[in-house]
mmCIF file of C-alpha atoms and ligand atoms in Angstrom:
data_model
loop_
_atom_site.group_PDB
_atom_site.id
_atom_site.type_symbol
_atom_site.label_atom_id
_atom_site.label_comp_id
_atom_site.label_asym_id
_atom_site.label_seq_id
_atom_site.Cartn_x
_atom_site.Cartn_y
_atom_site.Cartn_z
ATOM 1 C CA MET A 1 -10.781 -8.907 20.255
ATOM 2 C CA LEU A 2 -8.344 -7.717 17.642
ATOM 3 C CA SER A 3 -6.054 -10.248 16.168
ATOM 4 C CA MET A 4 -2.759 -8.697 15.236
ATOM 5 C CA SER A 5 -1.746 -11.489 12.900
ATOM 6 C CA SER A 6 -0.566 -10.343 9.528
ATOM 7 C CA LEU A 7 -3.019 -10.020 6.689
ATOM 8 C CA VAL A 8 -2.298 -8.987 3.150
ATOM 9 C CA GLN A 9 -3.591 -5.429 3.031
ATOM 10 C CA TYR A 10 -5.254 -4.684 -0.240
ATOM 11 C CA SER A 11 -4.344 -1.348 -1.628
ATOM 12 C CA ASP A 12 -6.351 1.709 -0.783
ATOM 13 C CA SER A 13 -4.945 4.595 -2.580
ATOM 14 C CA GLU A 14 -2.483 3.513 -5.113
ATOM 15 C CA ASP A 15 -1.529 3.270 -8.714
ATOM 16 C CA GLY A 16 0.551 0.665 -10.422
ATOM 17 C CA GLY A 17 4.302 1.020 -10.844
ATOM 18 C CA SER A 18 5.775 2.101 -14.118
ATOM 19 C CA SER A 19 8.620 0.683 -16.119
ATOM 20 C CA THR A 20 11.945 2.353 -16.630
ATOM 21 C CA ASP A 21 12.299 3.564 -20.197
ATOM 22 C CA ASN A 22 15.235 1.537 -21.420
ATOM 23 C CA ASP A 23 14.607 -1.690 -19.645
ATOM 24 C CA ASP A 24 13.343 -4.291 -22.056
ATOM 25 C CA SER A 25 12.592 -6.774 -19.311
ATOM 26 C CA ASP A 26 9.895 -4.431 -18.017
ATOM 27 C CA ARG A 27 8.009 -4.194 -21.256
ATOM 28 C CA PRO A 28 4.904 -6.345 -21.427
ATOM 29 C CA VAL A 29 5.716 -9.790 -22.779
ATOM 30 C CA ASN A 30 3.013 -9.277 -25.409
ATOM 31 C CA SER A 31 4.735 -6.221 -26.882
ATOM 32 C CA ASN A 32 8.079 -8.071 -27.209
ATOM 33 C CA ILE A 33 6.317 -10.906 -28.976
ATOM 34 C CA MET A 34 4.440 -8.466 -31.226
ATOM 35 C CA ARG A 35 7.753 -6.861 -32.235
ATOM 36 C CA ARG A 36 9.206 -10.248 -33.055
ATOM 37 C CA LYS A 37 6.041 -11.087 -34.998
ATOM 38 C CA ARG A 38 6.320 -7.888 -37.039
ATOM 39 C CA SER A 39 9.919 -8.597 -38.012
ATOM 40 C CA GLN A 40 8.926 -12.162 -38.912
ATOM 41 C CA GLN A 41 6.114 -10.817 -41.102
ATOM 42 C CA SER A 42 8.553 -8.711 -43.130
ATOM 43 C CA GLN A 43 10.803 -11.751 -43.621
ATOM 44 C CA ASN A 44 7.743 -13.763 -44.579
ATOM 45 C CA ASN A 45 7.066 -11.390 -47.462
ATOM 46 C CA VAL A 46 10.292 -12.625 -49.063
ATOM 47 C CA GLY A 47 9.705 -16.351 -48.886
ATOM 48 C CA SER A 48 6.141 -16.502 -47.708
ATOM 49 C CA GLU A 49 5.129 -19.879 -49.027
ATOM 50 C CA LYS A 50 8.054 -21.747 -47.493
ATOM 51 C CA LYS A 51 7.576 -19.929 -44.155
ATOM 52 C CA THR A 52 3.847 -20.682 -44.047
ATOM 53 C CA ARG A 53 4.497 -24.351 -44.495
ATOM 54 C CA THR A 54 7.234 -24.309 -41.834
ATOM 55 C CA ALA A 55 4.837 -22.649 -39.395
ATOM 56 C CA GLU A 56 2.389 -25.485 -39.852
ATOM 57 C CA PHE A 57 5.020 -27.875 -38.551
ATOM 58 C CA LEU A 58 6.232 -25.723 -35.670
ATOM 59 C CA PRO A 59 3.432 -25.301 -33.141
ATOM 60 C CA LEU A 60 4.041 -22.767 -30.385
ATOM 61 C CA PRO A 61 5.307 -24.299 -27.132
ATOM 62 C CA ASP A 62 2.657 -24.454 -24.381
ATOM 63 C CA THR A 63 4.653 -22.032 -22.195
ATOM 64 C CA ILE A 64 4.361 -19.340 -24.886
ATOM 65 C CA LYS A 65 0.689 -20.091 -25.559
ATOM 66 C CA SER A 66 -0.178 -19.850 -21.882
ATOM 67 C CA LEU A 67 1.262 -16.313 -21.731
ATOM 68 C CA PHE A 68 -1.917 -15.213 -23.498
ATOM 69 C CA SER A 69 -4.280 -17.174 -21.313
ATOM 70 C CA ASN A 70 -5.555 -16.316 -17.847
ATOM 71 C CA GLU A 71 -3.199 -18.868 -16.345
ATOM 72 C CA HIS A 72 -0.645 -16.197 -15.341
ATOM 73 C CA LYS A 73 -3.215 -13.786 -13.987
ATOM 74 C CA HIS A 74 -4.144 -13.723 -10.357
ATOM 75 C CA LEU A 75 -7.930 -13.965 -10.376
ATOM 76 C CA ASP A 76 -9.345 -11.723 -7.719
ATOM 77 C CA ASN A 77 -12.060 -13.165 -5.538
ATOM 78 C CA SER A 78 -13.551 -10.501 -3.306
ATOM 79 C CA GLU A 79 -14.942 -13.182 -0.970
ATOM 80 C CA ASN A 80 -11.348 -13.904 0.051
ATOM 81 C CA HIS A 81 -10.921 -10.437 1.531
ATOM 82 C CA GLU A 82 -14.252 -9.368 2.956
ATOM 83 C CA GLY A 83 -15.597 -7.600 -0.124
ATOM 84 C CA ARG A 84 -12.605 -5.307 -0.543
ATOM 85 C CA THR A 85 -11.493 -4.663 -4.102
ATOM 86 C CA ARG A 86 -7.978 -4.046 -5.308
ATOM 87 C CA SER A 87 -7.410 -0.645 -6.812
ATOM 88 C CA PHE A 88 -4.710 -1.945 -9.117
ATOM 89 C CA GLU A 89 -4.728 -5.280 -10.833
ATOM 90 C CA HIS A 90 -2.439 -7.899 -9.335
ATOM 91 C CA LEU A 91 0.007 -8.771 -12.106
ATOM 92 C CA GLU A 92 2.721 -11.375 -12.090
ATOM 93 C CA GLY A 93 6.030 -9.593 -11.393
ATOM 94 C CA ASN A 94 4.423 -6.563 -9.693
ATOM 95 C CA TRP A 95 5.077 -6.293 -5.964
ATOM 96 C CA ALA A 96 2.655 -4.266 -3.854
ATOM 97 C CA THR A 97 4.863 -1.992 -1.770
ATOM 98 C CA HIS A 98 4.052 0.236 1.192
ATOM 99 C CA ILE A 99 6.173 2.219 3.659
ATOM 100 C CA ASN A 100 4.792 2.596 7.163
ATOM 101 C CA VAL A 101 5.508 2.747 10.871
ATOM 102 C CA PRO A 102 4.063 -0.343 12.563
ATOM 103 C CA TYR A 103 2.167 0.151 15.807
ATOM 104 C CA ASN A 104 1.877 -2.615 18.352
ATOM 105 C CA PRO A 105 -1.248 -1.965 20.477
ATOM 106 C CA ASP A 106 -1.456 -2.971 24.123
ATOM 107 C CA GLU A 107 -4.634 -4.329 25.765
ATOM 108 C CA ARG A 108 -5.886 -0.845 26.661
ATOM 109 C CA MET A 109 -5.552 0.407 23.085
ATOM 110 C CA ILE A 110 -7.341 -2.706 21.787
ATOM 111 C CA GLU A 111 -10.215 -2.011 24.188
ATOM 112 C CA LEU A 112 -10.339 1.632 23.125
ATOM 113 C CA ILE A 113 -10.520 0.615 19.465
ATOM 114 C CA GLU A 114 -13.382 -1.791 20.203
ATOM 115 C CA GLU A 115 -15.196 0.975 22.071
ATOM 116 C CA LEU A 116 -14.758 3.471 19.241
ATOM 117 C CA LEU A 117 -15.942 1.001 16.607
ATOM 118 C CA MET A 118 -19.022 0.240 18.740
ATOM 119 C CA CYS A 119 -19.936 3.950 18.653
ATOM 120 C CA LEU A 120 -20.261 3.664 14.877
ATOM 121 C CA ARG A 121 -23.000 1.002 14.984
ATOM 122 C CA PRO A 122 -25.098 0.201 12.960
ATOM 123 C CA PHE A 123 -22.242 0.715 10.484
ATOM 124 C CA ASP A 124 -20.235 -2.461 10.319
ATOM 125 C CA PHE A 125 -16.708 -1.182 11.008
ATOM 126 C CA LYS A 126 -14.166 -3.973 11.366
ATOM 127 C CA PRO A 127 -10.889 -3.549 13.263
ATOM 128 C CA MET A 128 -7.718 -3.357 11.167
ATOM 129 C CA LYS A 129 -5.727 -6.569 11.428
ATOM 130 C CA GLU A 130 -2.476 -4.608 11.649
ATOM 131 C CA LEU A 131 -2.024 -1.072 12.862
ATOM 132 C CA HIS A 132 0.357 1.327 11.177
ATOM 133 C CA LEU A 133 0.997 4.914 10.277
ATOM 134 C CA SER A 134 1.374 5.203 6.509
ATOM 135 C CA LEU A 135 4.330 7.059 5.030
ATOM 136 C CA SER A 136 3.477 6.207 1.414
ATOM 137 C CA ARG A 137 0.698 5.074 -0.820
ATOM 138 C CA THR A 138 0.712 1.439 -1.870
ATOM 139 C CA VAL A 139 2.575 1.230 -5.165
ATOM 140 C CA ALA A 140 3.432 -1.646 -7.502
ATOM 141 C CA ILE A 141 7.117 -2.246 -8.189
ATOM 142 C CA ARG A 142 9.054 -4.682 -10.354
ATOM 143 C CA HIS A 143 10.894 -7.473 -8.584
ATOM 144 C CA HIS A 144 14.363 -6.230 -9.550
ATOM 145 C CA TRP A 145 13.618 -2.787 -8.067
ATOM 146 C CA ILE A 146 13.214 -4.224 -4.551
ATOM 147 C CA LYS A 147 16.927 -4.205 -3.672
ATOM 148 C CA PRO A 148 17.891 -0.756 -5.032
ATOM 149 C CA LEU A 149 14.702 0.875 -3.763
ATOM 150 C CA THR A 150 14.973 -0.521 -0.229
ATOM 151 C CA GLU A 151 18.667 0.394 -0.125
ATOM 152 C CA SER A 152 17.944 3.974 -1.117
ATOM 153 C CA LEU A 153 15.158 4.152 1.512
ATOM 154 C CA GLN A 154 17.485 2.728 4.178
ATOM 155 C CA ASN A 155 20.177 5.272 3.256
ATOM 156 C CA ARG A 156 17.701 8.169 3.494
ATOM 157 C CA PHE A 157 16.073 7.021 6.745
ATOM 158 C CA LYS A 158 19.320 6.502 8.648
ATOM 159 C CA LEU A 159 19.942 10.261 8.340
ATOM 160 C CA LEU A 160 16.548 11.200 9.831
ATOM 161 C CA PRO A 161 15.913 11.514 13.577
ATOM 162 C CA ARG A 162 13.668 9.323 15.687
ATOM 163 C CA THR A 163 10.638 11.008 17.144
ATOM 164 C CA CYS A 164 7.621 10.724 19.380
ATOM 165 C CA CYS A 165 4.038 10.871 18.042
ATOM 166 C CA GLU A 166 1.020 12.195 19.809
ATOM 167 C CA ILE A 167 -2.478 10.867 19.143
ATOM 168 C CA SER A 168 -4.842 13.805 18.964
ATOM 169 C CA SER A 169 -8.243 13.197 17.363
ATOM 170 C CA VAL A 170 -10.572 10.829 15.540
ATOM 171 C CA LYS A 171 -11.091 11.375 11.838
ATOM 172 C CA LEU A 172 -12.793 9.549 8.964
ATOM 173 C CA TYR A 173 -11.057 8.976 5.637
ATOM 174 C CA THR A 174 -11.977 7.254 2.405
ATOM 175 C CA ASN A 175 -9.640 5.680 -0.083
ATOM 176 C CA ASP A 176 -9.263 7.400 -3.457
ATOM 177 C CA GLU A 177 -11.770 5.063 -5.095
ATOM 178 C CA LYS A 178 -14.290 5.707 -2.308
ATOM 179 C CA THR A 179 -14.835 1.985 -1.876
ATOM 180 C CA ARG A 180 -13.869 1.967 1.823
ATOM 181 C CA THR A 181 -14.206 4.288 4.811
ATOM 182 C CA PHE A 182 -11.631 4.313 7.608
ATOM 183 C CA LEU A 183 -11.933 5.391 11.206
ATOM 184 C CA SER A 184 -8.532 6.748 12.153
ATOM 185 C CA LEU A 185 -6.621 8.451 14.937
ATOM 186 C CA THR A 186 -4.744 11.525 13.746
ATOM 187 C CA VAL A 187 -1.175 11.899 14.962
ATOM 188 C CA SER A 188 1.260 14.791 15.162
ATOM 189 C CA THR A 189 4.966 15.139 15.886
ATOM 190 C CA PRO A 190 7.172 18.038 16.961
ATOM 191 C CA GLY A 191 8.416 20.089 14.025
ATOM 192 C CA ASP A 192 6.517 18.170 11.351
ATOM 193 C CA ILE A 193 9.059 15.365 11.256
ATOM 194 C CA LEU A 194 6.456 13.025 9.695
ATOM 195 C CA HIS A 195 6.496 15.297 6.689
ATOM 196 C CA GLU A 196 10.277 14.813 6.466
ATOM 197 C CA TYR A 197 9.750 11.045 6.477
ATOM 198 C CA THR A 198 7.196 11.142 3.651
ATOM 199 C CA GLN A 199 9.364 13.570 1.671
ATOM 200 C CA ALA A 200 12.262 11.118 1.980
ATOM 201 C CA VAL A 201 10.034 8.318 0.667
ATOM 202 C CA ASP A 202 8.764 10.523 -2.173
ATOM 203 C CA GLU A 203 12.346 11.332 -3.211
ATOM 204 C CA CYS A 204 13.251 7.639 -3.344
ATOM 205 C CA PHE A 205 10.003 6.826 -5.207
ATOM 206 C CA GLU A 206 10.627 9.596 -7.740
ATOM 207 C CA GLU A 207 13.530 7.691 -9.293
ATOM 208 C CA TYR A 208 11.100 4.886 -10.166
ATOM 209 C CA LYS A 209 8.273 7.246 -11.179
ATOM 210 C CA LEU A 210 6.123 5.896 -8.358
ATOM 211 C CA GLN A 211 3.126 7.810 -7.071
ATOM 212 C CA LYS A 212 3.962 10.271 -4.306
ATOM 213 C CA TYR A 213 2.138 10.645 -1.007
ATOM 214 C CA TYR A 214 -0.677 13.174 -0.614
ATOM 215 C CA GLU A 215 0.176 16.790 -1.391
ATOM 216 C CA ASN A 216 -1.576 17.719 1.852
ATOM 217 C CA PRO A 217 -0.830 14.673 3.962
ATOM 218 C CA SER A 218 -2.965 14.039 6.999
ATOM 219 C CA TYR A 219 -0.993 11.636 9.194
ATOM 220 C CA HIS A 220 -3.081 9.051 10.959
ATOM 221 C CA MET A 221 -3.390 5.487 12.101
ATOM 222 C CA SER A 222 -6.484 3.694 10.798
ATOM 223 C CA ILE A 223 -8.156 1.545 13.448
ATOM 224 C CA GLY A 224 -11.240 0.275 11.598
ATOM 225 C CA TRP A 225 -12.833 0.147 8.190
ATOM 226 C CA CYS A 226 -16.103 -0.540 6.420
ATOM 227 C CA LEU A 227 -17.107 -0.908 2.810
ATOM 228 C CA CYS A 228 -18.304 2.142 0.777
ATOM 229 C CA ASP A 229 -18.042 5.842 1.512
ATOM 230 C CA VAL A 230 -20.282 6.362 4.550
ATOM 231 C CA ILE A 231 -18.725 9.606 5.797
ATOM 232 C CA GLN A 232 -21.760 11.764 5.013
ATOM 233 C CA GLN A 233 -24.010 9.343 6.885
ATOM 234 C CA ILE A 234 -22.146 9.636 10.176
ATOM 235 C CA SER A 235 -23.760 12.304 12.335
ATOM 236 C CA ARG A 236 -22.005 15.166 14.093
ATOM 237 C CA GLU A 237 -23.306 13.683 17.336
ATOM 238 C CA THR A 238 -21.553 10.369 16.647
ATOM 239 C CA LEU A 239 -18.331 12.200 15.799
ATOM 240 C CA ASN A 240 -18.561 14.081 19.099
ATOM 241 C CA THR A 241 -19.095 10.816 20.994
ATOM 242 C CA LEU A 242 -16.055 9.316 19.287
ATOM 243 C CA GLN A 243 -13.885 12.298 20.209
ATOM 244 C CA GLU A 244 -15.141 12.332 23.822
ATOM 245 C CA THR A 245 -14.431 8.599 24.168
ATOM 246 C CA LEU A 246 -10.905 9.120 22.856
ATOM 247 C CA ASP A 247 -10.257 12.164 25.056
ATOM 248 C CA SER A 248 -11.444 10.524 28.268
ATOM 249 C CA THR A 249 -9.402 7.358 27.636
ATOM 250 C CA LEU A 250 -6.253 9.323 26.817
ATOM 251 C CA LYS A 251 -6.739 11.411 29.932
ATOM 252 C CA GLU A 252 -7.066 8.310 32.062
ATOM 253 C CA HIS A 253 -4.201 6.420 30.353
ATOM 254 C CA ILE A 254 -1.754 9.161 29.534
ATOM 255 C CA GLY A 255 0.788 6.644 28.218
ATOM 256 C CA LEU A 256 -1.532 5.790 25.312
ATOM 257 C CA LYS A 257 -1.308 9.297 23.952
ATOM 258 C CA LEU A 258 2.347 9.044 22.932
ATOM 259 C CA PHE A 259 4.323 6.492 21.006
ATOM 260 C CA ALA A 260 7.923 6.456 19.797
ATOM 261 C CA ILE A 261 9.049 5.994 16.219
ATOM 262 C CA GLU A 262 12.446 4.305 15.938
ATOM 263 C CA GLU A 263 12.089 2.670 12.557
ATOM 264 C CA ALA A 264 9.785 2.426 9.581
ATOM 265 C CA ILE A 265 9.317 -0.619 7.409
ATOM 266 C CA CYS A 266 9.133 -1.192 3.695
ATOM 267 C CA LYS A 267 6.664 -3.983 2.975
ATOM 268 C CA THR A 268 6.932 -5.405 -0.480
ATOM 269 C CA GLY A 269 4.937 -8.492 -1.405
ATOM 270 C CA ASN A 270 5.605 -10.957 1.402
ATOM 271 C CA LYS A 271 8.962 -9.380 2.290
ATOM 272 C CA GLN A 272 9.635 -6.748 4.901
ATOM 273 C CA PHE A 273 12.682 -4.473 5.286
ATOM 274 C CA SER A 274 13.553 -2.343 8.300
ATOM 275 C CA LEU A 275 14.272 1.346 7.680
ATOM 276 C CA GLN A 276 16.203 2.290 10.819
ATOM 277 C CA LEU A 277 16.243 5.937 11.855
ATOM 278 C CA SER A 278 19.328 7.626 13.303
ATOM 279 C CA LYS A 279 19.785 7.593 17.094
ATOM 280 C CA ASP A 280 19.120 11.354 17.254
ATOM 281 C CA ARG A 281 15.705 12.395 18.550
ATOM 282 C CA ARG A 282 13.513 15.325 17.759
HETATM 283 P P1 LIG B 301 -4.209 4.305 5.674
HETATM 284 O O1 LIG B 301 -4.709 3.811 6.978
HETATM 285 O O2 LIG B 301 -2.893 5.021 5.777
HETATM 286 O O3 LIG B 301 -4.247 3.267 4.618
HETATM 287 O O4 LIG B 301 -5.204 5.460 5.229
HETATM 288 C C1 LIG B 301 -6.577 5.233 5.032
HETATM 289 C C2 LIG B 301 -7.008 5.953 3.776
HETATM 290 O O5 LIG B 301 -6.948 7.364 3.928
HETATM 291 C C3 LIG B 301 -6.126 5.627 2.593
HETATM 292 O O6 LIG B 301 -6.902 5.013 1.606
HETATM 293 C C4 LIG B 301 -5.639 6.981 2.148
HETATM 294 O O7 LIG B 301 -5.542 6.996 0.764
HETATM 295 C C5 LIG B 301 -6.730 7.891 2.647
HETATM 296 N N1 LIG B 301 -6.457 9.320 2.687
HETATM 297 C C6 LIG B 301 -7.345 10.227 2.241
HETATM 298 N N2 LIG B 301 -6.847 11.461 2.344
HETATM 299 C C7 LIG B 301 -5.613 11.366 2.899
HETATM 300 C C8 LIG B 301 -4.608 12.327 3.244
HETATM 301 N N3 LIG B 301 -4.766 13.649 3.073
HETATM 302 N N4 LIG B 301 -3.468 11.884 3.787
HETATM 303 C C9 LIG B 301 -3.303 10.566 3.997
HETATM 304 N N5 LIG B 301 -4.217 9.612 3.669
HETATM 305 C C10 LIG B 301 -5.370 10.001 3.114
#
C-alpha cells in the first residue's frame, strides 16, 4: 500500500542555483576570506615582522576555522534514501526548490499503481511517496530568494486559468544523470495550458538564472521508480501490458481519467507555498 506521507524528494534533473552578480552575501565564504587575506598580505609587506608576531598571538576563532572543515557540509548517506544519489551537492544556504501540481490518489488509483508496478517485475520499482505533476526541474536557491521568487510565481499563476488534465498513457523516463528510471502516466490538457504553466515558471526562474524546464516538455506524473536506467531492458510486451492495464482501468473507472488543477505549489526546503490559479477555466 502506498503511503502518501511526505518524503524529501532528492533531485532528479537539476542543477544548482547561481548567485546574483552584485550580491556579496552570495559569494562563497572562502572567496571573501581569500580577498581579505590578499589585502592583509599587501599590508604585511610593509611591516611584516610586527604582523607575523601579532598573528602568532591571535589564533583564528573556532567559528572561522570550522568554515573550512566538513562540519558545515551535509554528508550524504545513500542508505538514508534507498540508494538514490543527489544530483547537486546539498550546501548550507541552498534550498532545493520545485514547482509542481500535487495529486492526491484515491484507493482505486493506489490499486492501479500497485498493479502497474507489479507488471514490471522482476525490476524492483517502488511507488512514489508523493504524487505530483512537475512544472519545473528541482533547482537550488538562496534563502533570501524564497520570498521574492514565490511572490513572482504567485503573481504569474493568479493570471492563469485552472484546467482539467487527462491521463492518457504509460511512459518510462530517466533522470538526466540516468541514475533512476521512472514509470509515469502522461497527461494532457486542452490547449496546451500545461505549457503555459511551465513557461510562467521559466520566466520567473530566468530572473535568478535558474535552469529552465525541458525544451520539449513531456508532462507526466511519475508513479514508481527504480535505480539505474533500465528502459532498454523493458520489453515491448511489458509496455503493451502496462498500457492495456491502464486502459481497462480507466475505462472501468472513468473518473480516474480526469483530474482538476486549481493550484500549483512551490516547495522549497521544508516550506511550501500555494500558487493559486485564477477562477477562470480552460
Ligand atoms: P518527475 O516525476 O517530474 O520528477 O519526472 C521524472 C523524470 O523524468 C525527471 O528526472 C525528469 O528529469 C525526467 N524527464 C526526462 N525527459 C523529460 C521531459 N521531456 N519532460 C519532463 N521530464 C523529463
